[in-house]
Every structure is written in C-alpha cells, then in structure tokens.
Amino acid sequence: MSNTSVHKGACFCGAVELTVTGEPVAMGYCHCDSCRAWSAGPVNAFTLLPPAAVRVTKGADKIGSYQKTEKSIRKWCKACGGHLLTEHPLWGVTDVYAAVIPDLPYKPAVHVNYASTVLRMKDGLPKQKDFPAEMGGSGTLLQE
Ligand SMILES: [Zn+2]
Ligand SMILES: [Zn+2]
C-alpha cells in the first residue's frame, strides 16, 4: 500500500472539501434519466469508490442530502448548490463525480444505461443497455 494516493476534491465554492484515497472501483459514464435530471447535464461521469475511501475534510455541516430511491443518496453543498457525490448503499460504493476530483486521472471504462442516452458517445468503450450483470443488470451491450 506504499503507493496509495490521496486526491482532493471540493464543491463549486470551496466550502466543502473532501479526499478520496486509493484506486476507484470503476469509472465511466451514466446516461440514465435520474443522473440527467439531477445533474442538469446529458451524462454523469462517475467515479465509484468504497465508502471508506471518501472523507469529508471541511464543511460537513454544509452538505445537503436527498434520497429519492433506496439506490441513491445524493449530496451537494448548501452554500453554492454544487454537487459532490452520490452514495449507493445497495452496491456498497460512493460515486464522487469525476468533475469534483479533477486531480484523480479519469479513465472511463464503460457506459451504463445507454438505452436512455440523449448524447451518443463514440469512444469505443462498451455500452451497457442498463447495468453490467455483476451489478444486477442485464449485461446487454448496445451499439454506440
Ligand atoms: Zn459550495
Ligand atoms: Zn445514472
């Protein structure tokens, strides 16, 4: 574990700071309706980490939380509205959005929920119709 790296992240205004430690479990893009509505963007670039790898180092009292479904607890900064992360308790991972941790090299490997896409991305990466089978999805791949 000598090369364990720590990467710093922050919200839009800087009131909330966090760190992520070690290597992400997975990185990629989610094209689902929920990510679109929450982010107000066409896709969510996700970085999945073990929850224990994510530490809020400043401004924990400024973090708002919203849980629409049992799958996702979404968190943001109440001072600036900037989004921070989504906890996925059923999967045992936390998505710290790639844009929140810019110094962690983003290496996307997969697209999920591509059946719902509004922005086709022809990058040669696998396009899961919903989720990989090991995450409880169909594992079906779609054309780009
Ligand atoms: Zn903020
Ligand atoms: Zn999504």
PDB file of C-alpha atoms and ligand atoms in Angstrom:
ATOM      1  CA  MET A   1       0.000   0.000   0.000  1.00  0.00           C
ATOM      2  CA  SER A   2       3.013   2.284  -0.305  1.00  0.00           C
ATOM      3  CA  ASN A   3       1.687   3.941  -3.446  1.00  0.00           C
ATOM      4  CA  THR A   4      -1.780   4.717  -2.086  1.00  0.00           C
ATOM      5  CA  SER A   5      -2.693   8.086  -3.469  1.00  0.00           C
ATOM      6  CA  VAL A   6      -4.901  10.731  -1.933  1.00  0.00           C
ATOM      7  CA  HIS A   7      -6.838  13.060  -4.200  1.00  0.00           C
ATOM      8  CA  LYS A   8      -8.529  16.250  -3.089  1.00  0.00           C
ATOM      9  CA  GLY A   9     -11.910  17.463  -4.188  1.00  0.00           C
ATOM     10  CA  ALA A  10     -14.159  20.402  -3.468  1.00  0.00           C
ATOM     11  CA  CYS A  11     -17.548  21.820  -4.263  1.00  0.00           C
ATOM     12  CA  PHE A  12     -18.080  24.777  -6.606  1.00  0.00           C
ATOM     13  CA  CYS A  13     -17.478  27.420  -3.906  1.00  0.00           C
ATOM     14  CA  GLY A  14     -14.891  25.557  -1.838  1.00  0.00           C
ATOM     15  CA  ALA A  15     -16.893  25.475   1.413  1.00  0.00           C
ATOM     16  CA  VAL A  16     -16.889  21.674   1.277  1.00  0.00           C
ATOM     17  CA  GLU A  17     -13.685  19.736   0.745  1.00  0.00           C
ATOM     18  CA  LEU A  18     -13.127  16.008   0.606  1.00  0.00           C
ATOM     19  CA  THR A  19     -10.469  13.458  -0.162  1.00  0.00           C
ATOM     20  CA  VAL A  20     -10.590  10.115  -1.901  1.00  0.00           C
ATOM     21  CA  THR A  21      -7.923   7.526  -1.219  1.00  0.00           C
ATOM     22  CA  GLY A  22      -6.710   4.729  -3.438  1.00  0.00           C
ATOM     23  CA  GLU A  23      -7.957   3.432  -6.741  1.00  0.00           C
ATOM     24  CA  PRO A  24     -11.583   3.735  -7.857  1.00  0.00           C
ATOM     25  CA  VAL A  25     -13.613   0.528  -8.196  1.00  0.00           C
ATOM     26  CA  ALA A  26     -14.931   1.710 -11.560  1.00  0.00           C
ATOM     27  CA  MET A  27     -15.097   4.818 -13.725  1.00  0.00           C
ATOM     28  CA  GLY A  28     -17.434   5.568 -16.588  1.00  0.00           C
ATOM     29  CA  TYR A  29     -20.489   7.425 -17.795  1.00  0.00           C
ATOM     30  CA  CYS A  30     -24.117   7.028 -16.735  1.00  0.00           C
ATOM     31  CA  HIS A  31     -26.818   8.036 -19.209  1.00  0.00           C
ATOM     32  CA  CYS A  32     -29.888   7.423 -17.003  1.00  0.00           C
ATOM     33  CA  ASP A  33     -32.821   9.818 -16.585  1.00  0.00           C
ATOM     34  CA  SER A  34     -32.071  10.337 -12.889  1.00  0.00           C
ATOM     35  CA  CYS A  35     -28.470  11.397 -13.472  1.00  0.00           C
ATOM     36  CA  ARG A  36     -29.654  13.739 -16.208  1.00  0.00           C
ATOM     37  CA  ALA A  37     -32.356  15.363 -14.069  1.00  0.00           C
ATOM     38  CA  TRP A  38     -30.109  15.686 -11.030  1.00  0.00           C
ATOM     39  CA  SER A  39     -27.023  16.979 -12.842  1.00  0.00           C
ATOM     40  CA  ALA A  40     -28.848  19.109 -15.416  1.00  0.00           C
ATOM     41  CA  GLY A  41     -26.363  17.658 -17.894  1.00  0.00           C
ATOM     42  CA  PRO A  42     -26.612  14.964 -20.589  1.00  0.00           C
ATOM     43  CA  VAL A  43     -24.443  12.375 -18.776  1.00  0.00           C
ATOM     44  CA  ASN A  44     -22.843  11.794 -15.383  1.00  0.00           C
ATOM     45  CA  ALA A  45     -19.123  10.986 -15.344  1.00  0.00           C
ATOM     46  CA  PHE A  46     -18.865   8.726 -12.303  1.00  0.00           C
ATOM     47  CA  THR A  47     -16.001   7.550 -10.122  1.00  0.00           C
ATOM     48  CA  LEU A  48     -17.062   4.696  -7.841  1.00  0.00           C
ATOM     49  CA  LEU A  49     -15.136   4.219  -4.605  1.00  0.00           C
ATOM     50  CA  PRO A  50     -15.531   2.175  -1.436  1.00  0.00           C
ATOM     51  CA  PRO A  51     -17.380   4.436   1.046  1.00  0.00           C
ATOM     52  CA  ALA A  52     -14.437   4.218   3.469  1.00  0.00           C
ATOM     53  CA  ALA A  53     -12.178   5.766   0.806  1.00  0.00           C
ATOM     54  CA  VAL A  54     -14.179   9.013   0.825  1.00  0.00           C
ATOM     55  CA  ARG A  55     -13.617  11.537   3.638  1.00  0.00           C
ATOM     56  CA  VAL A  56     -15.185  14.958   4.041  1.00  0.00           C
ATOM     57  CA  THR A  57     -12.378  17.164   5.352  1.00  0.00           C
ATOM     58  CA  LYS A  58     -14.167  20.531   5.525  1.00  0.00           C
ATOM     59  CA  GLY A  59     -17.718  21.854   5.627  1.00  0.00           C
ATOM     60  CA  ALA A  60     -19.575  18.649   6.557  1.00  0.00           C
ATOM     61  CA  ASP A  61     -22.315  20.814   8.101  1.00  0.00           C
ATOM     62  CA  LYS A  62     -22.884  22.454   4.700  1.00  0.00           C
ATOM     63  CA  ILE A  63     -23.756  19.204   2.944  1.00  0.00           C
ATOM     64  CA  GLY A  64     -27.352  18.690   1.867  1.00  0.00           C
ATOM     65  CA  SER A  65     -28.763  15.247   1.192  1.00  0.00           C
ATOM     66  CA  TYR A  66     -31.646  13.951  -0.888  1.00  0.00           C
ATOM     67  CA  GLN A  67     -32.790  10.388  -1.275  1.00  0.00           C
ATOM     68  CA  LYS A  68     -35.420   9.706  -3.943  1.00  0.00           C
ATOM     69  CA  THR A  69     -34.942   5.944  -4.126  1.00  0.00           C
ATOM     70  CA  GLU A  70     -33.292   3.303  -1.972  1.00  0.00           C
ATOM     71  CA  LYS A  71     -30.471   3.100  -4.530  1.00  0.00           C
ATOM     72  CA  SER A  72     -29.062   6.608  -4.276  1.00  0.00           C
ATOM     73  CA  ILE A  73     -28.395   9.282  -1.635  1.00  0.00           C
ATOM     74  CA  ARG A  74     -27.347  12.455  -3.451  1.00  0.00           C
ATOM     75  CA  LYS A  75     -25.256  15.132  -1.733  1.00  0.00           C
ATOM     76  CA  TRP A  76     -24.435  18.707  -2.551  1.00  0.00           C
ATOM     77  CA  CYS A  77     -23.118  21.908  -0.993  1.00  0.00           C
ATOM     78  CA  LYS A  78     -25.895  24.004   0.553  1.00  0.00           C
ATOM     79  CA  ALA A  79     -23.814  27.184   0.162  1.00  0.00           C
ATOM     80  CA  CYS A  80     -23.268  27.037  -3.614  1.00  0.00           C
ATOM     81  CA  GLY A  81     -25.505  24.210  -4.840  1.00  0.00           C
ATOM     82  CA  GLY A  82     -22.524  22.393  -6.304  1.00  0.00           C
ATOM     83  CA  HIS A  83     -22.924  18.638  -6.441  1.00  0.00           C
ATOM     84  CA  LEU A  84     -20.499  16.412  -4.561  1.00  0.00           C
ATOM     85  CA  LEU A  85     -21.332  12.747  -4.622  1.00  0.00           C
ATOM     86  CA  THR A  86     -23.963  10.025  -4.605  1.00  0.00           C
ATOM     87  CA  GLU A  87     -23.929   7.180  -2.111  1.00  0.00           C
ATOM     88  CA  HIS A  88     -25.165   3.842  -3.452  1.00  0.00           C
ATOM     89  CA  PRO A  89     -25.751   1.820  -0.256  1.00  0.00           C
ATOM     90  CA  LEU A  90     -27.114  -1.290  -2.006  1.00  0.00           C
ATOM     91  CA  TRP A  91     -23.997  -1.559  -4.143  1.00  0.00           C
ATOM     92  CA  GLY A  92     -21.611  -0.568  -1.346  1.00  0.00           C
ATOM     93  CA  VAL A  93     -19.995   2.213  -3.364  1.00  0.00           C
ATOM     94  CA  THR A  94     -19.914   6.010  -3.414  1.00  0.00           C
ATOM     95  CA  ASP A  95     -19.831   7.956  -6.669  1.00  0.00           C
ATOM     96  CA  VAL A  96     -17.670  11.039  -6.301  1.00  0.00           C
ATOM     97  CA  TYR A  97     -18.337  12.824  -9.579  1.00  0.00           C
ATOM     98  CA  ALA A  98     -15.266  12.979 -11.766  1.00  0.00           C
ATOM     99  CA  ALA A  99     -15.592  16.753 -12.036  1.00  0.00           C
ATOM    100  CA  VAL A 100     -15.341  17.099  -8.233  1.00  0.00           C
ATOM    101  CA  ILE A 101     -11.932  15.387  -8.064  1.00  0.00           C
ATOM    102  CA  PRO A 102     -10.056  16.836 -11.045  1.00  0.00           C
ATOM    103  CA  ASP A 103      -6.606  15.650  -9.950  1.00  0.00           C
ATOM    104  CA  LEU A 104      -7.648  11.990  -9.983  1.00  0.00           C
ATOM    105  CA  PRO A 105      -6.906  10.773 -13.522  1.00  0.00           C
ATOM    106  CA  TYR A 106     -10.282   9.957 -15.061  1.00  0.00           C
ATOM    107  CA  LYS A 107     -10.114   6.704 -17.030  1.00  0.00           C
ATOM    108  CA  PRO A 108     -13.629   5.762 -18.091  1.00  0.00           C
ATOM    109  CA  ALA A 109     -14.089   2.094 -19.000  1.00  0.00           C
ATOM    110  CA  VAL A 110     -17.825   1.690 -19.511  1.00  0.00           C
ATOM    111  CA  HIS A 111     -21.088   3.451 -20.297  1.00  0.00           C
ATOM    112  CA  VAL A 112     -24.185   2.398 -18.319  1.00  0.00           C
ATOM    113  CA  ASN A 113     -27.887   2.956 -19.007  1.00  0.00           C
ATOM    114  CA  TYR A 114     -27.044   3.675 -22.643  1.00  0.00           C
ATOM    115  CA  ALA A 115     -30.612   2.742 -23.622  1.00  0.00           C
ATOM    116  CA  SER A 116     -31.626   6.118 -22.129  1.00  0.00           C
ATOM    117  CA  THR A 117     -28.922   8.183 -23.808  1.00  0.00           C
ATOM    118  CA  VAL A 118     -29.532  11.630 -25.287  1.00  0.00           C
ATOM    119  CA  LEU A 119     -25.856  12.044 -26.180  1.00  0.00           C
ATOM    120  CA  ARG A 120     -24.240   9.232 -28.133  1.00  0.00           C
ATOM    121  CA  MET A 121     -20.515   8.997 -27.383  1.00  0.00           C
ATOM    122  CA  LYS A 122     -18.482   7.115 -29.988  1.00  0.00           C
ATOM    123  CA  ASP A 123     -15.402   6.430 -27.908  1.00  0.00           C
ATOM    124  CA  GLY A 124     -15.176   2.677 -28.489  1.00  0.00           C
ATOM    125  CA  LEU A 125     -15.988   1.802 -24.863  1.00  0.00           C
ATOM    126  CA  PRO A 126     -18.627  -0.857 -24.068  1.00  0.00           C
ATOM    127  CA  LYS A 127     -22.186   0.467 -23.938  1.00  0.00           C
ATOM    128  CA  GLN A 128     -24.288  -1.336 -21.343  1.00  0.00           C
ATOM    129  CA  LYS A 129     -28.016  -1.212 -22.072  1.00  0.00           C
ATOM    130  CA  ASP A 130     -28.612  -0.847 -18.308  1.00  0.00           C
ATOM    131  CA  PHE A 131     -26.025  -2.227 -15.863  1.00  0.00           C
ATOM    132  CA  PRO A 132     -23.424  -4.990 -16.000  1.00  0.00           C
ATOM    133  CA  ALA A 133     -24.722  -8.390 -14.871  1.00  0.00           C
ATOM    134  CA  GLU A 134     -22.470  -8.316 -11.794  1.00  0.00           C
ATOM    135  CA  MET A 135     -24.318  -5.193 -10.633  1.00  0.00           C
ATOM    136  CA  GLY A 136     -27.729  -6.788 -11.104  1.00  0.00           C
ATOM    137  CA  GLY A 137     -28.312  -5.543 -14.651  1.00  0.00           C
ATOM    138  CA  SER A 138     -28.967  -7.377 -17.898  1.00  0.00           C
ATOM    139  CA  GLY A 139     -25.370  -7.144 -19.095  1.00  0.00           C
ATOM    140  CA  THR A 140     -26.710  -6.484 -22.600  1.00  0.00           C
ATOM    141  CA  LEU A 141     -24.426  -4.403 -24.783  1.00  0.00           C
ATOM    142  CA  LEU A 142     -25.753  -1.866 -27.307  1.00  0.00           C
ATOM    143  CA  GLN A 143     -24.286  -0.324 -30.443  1.00  0.00           C
ATOM    144  CA  GLU A 144     -22.679   3.063 -29.988  1.00  0.00           C
TER     145      GLU A 144
HETATM  146 ZN    ZN B   1     -20.019  25.035  -2.171  1.00  0.00          ZN
HETATM  147 ZN    ZN B   2     -27.404   7.438 -13.724  1.00  0.00          ZN
END
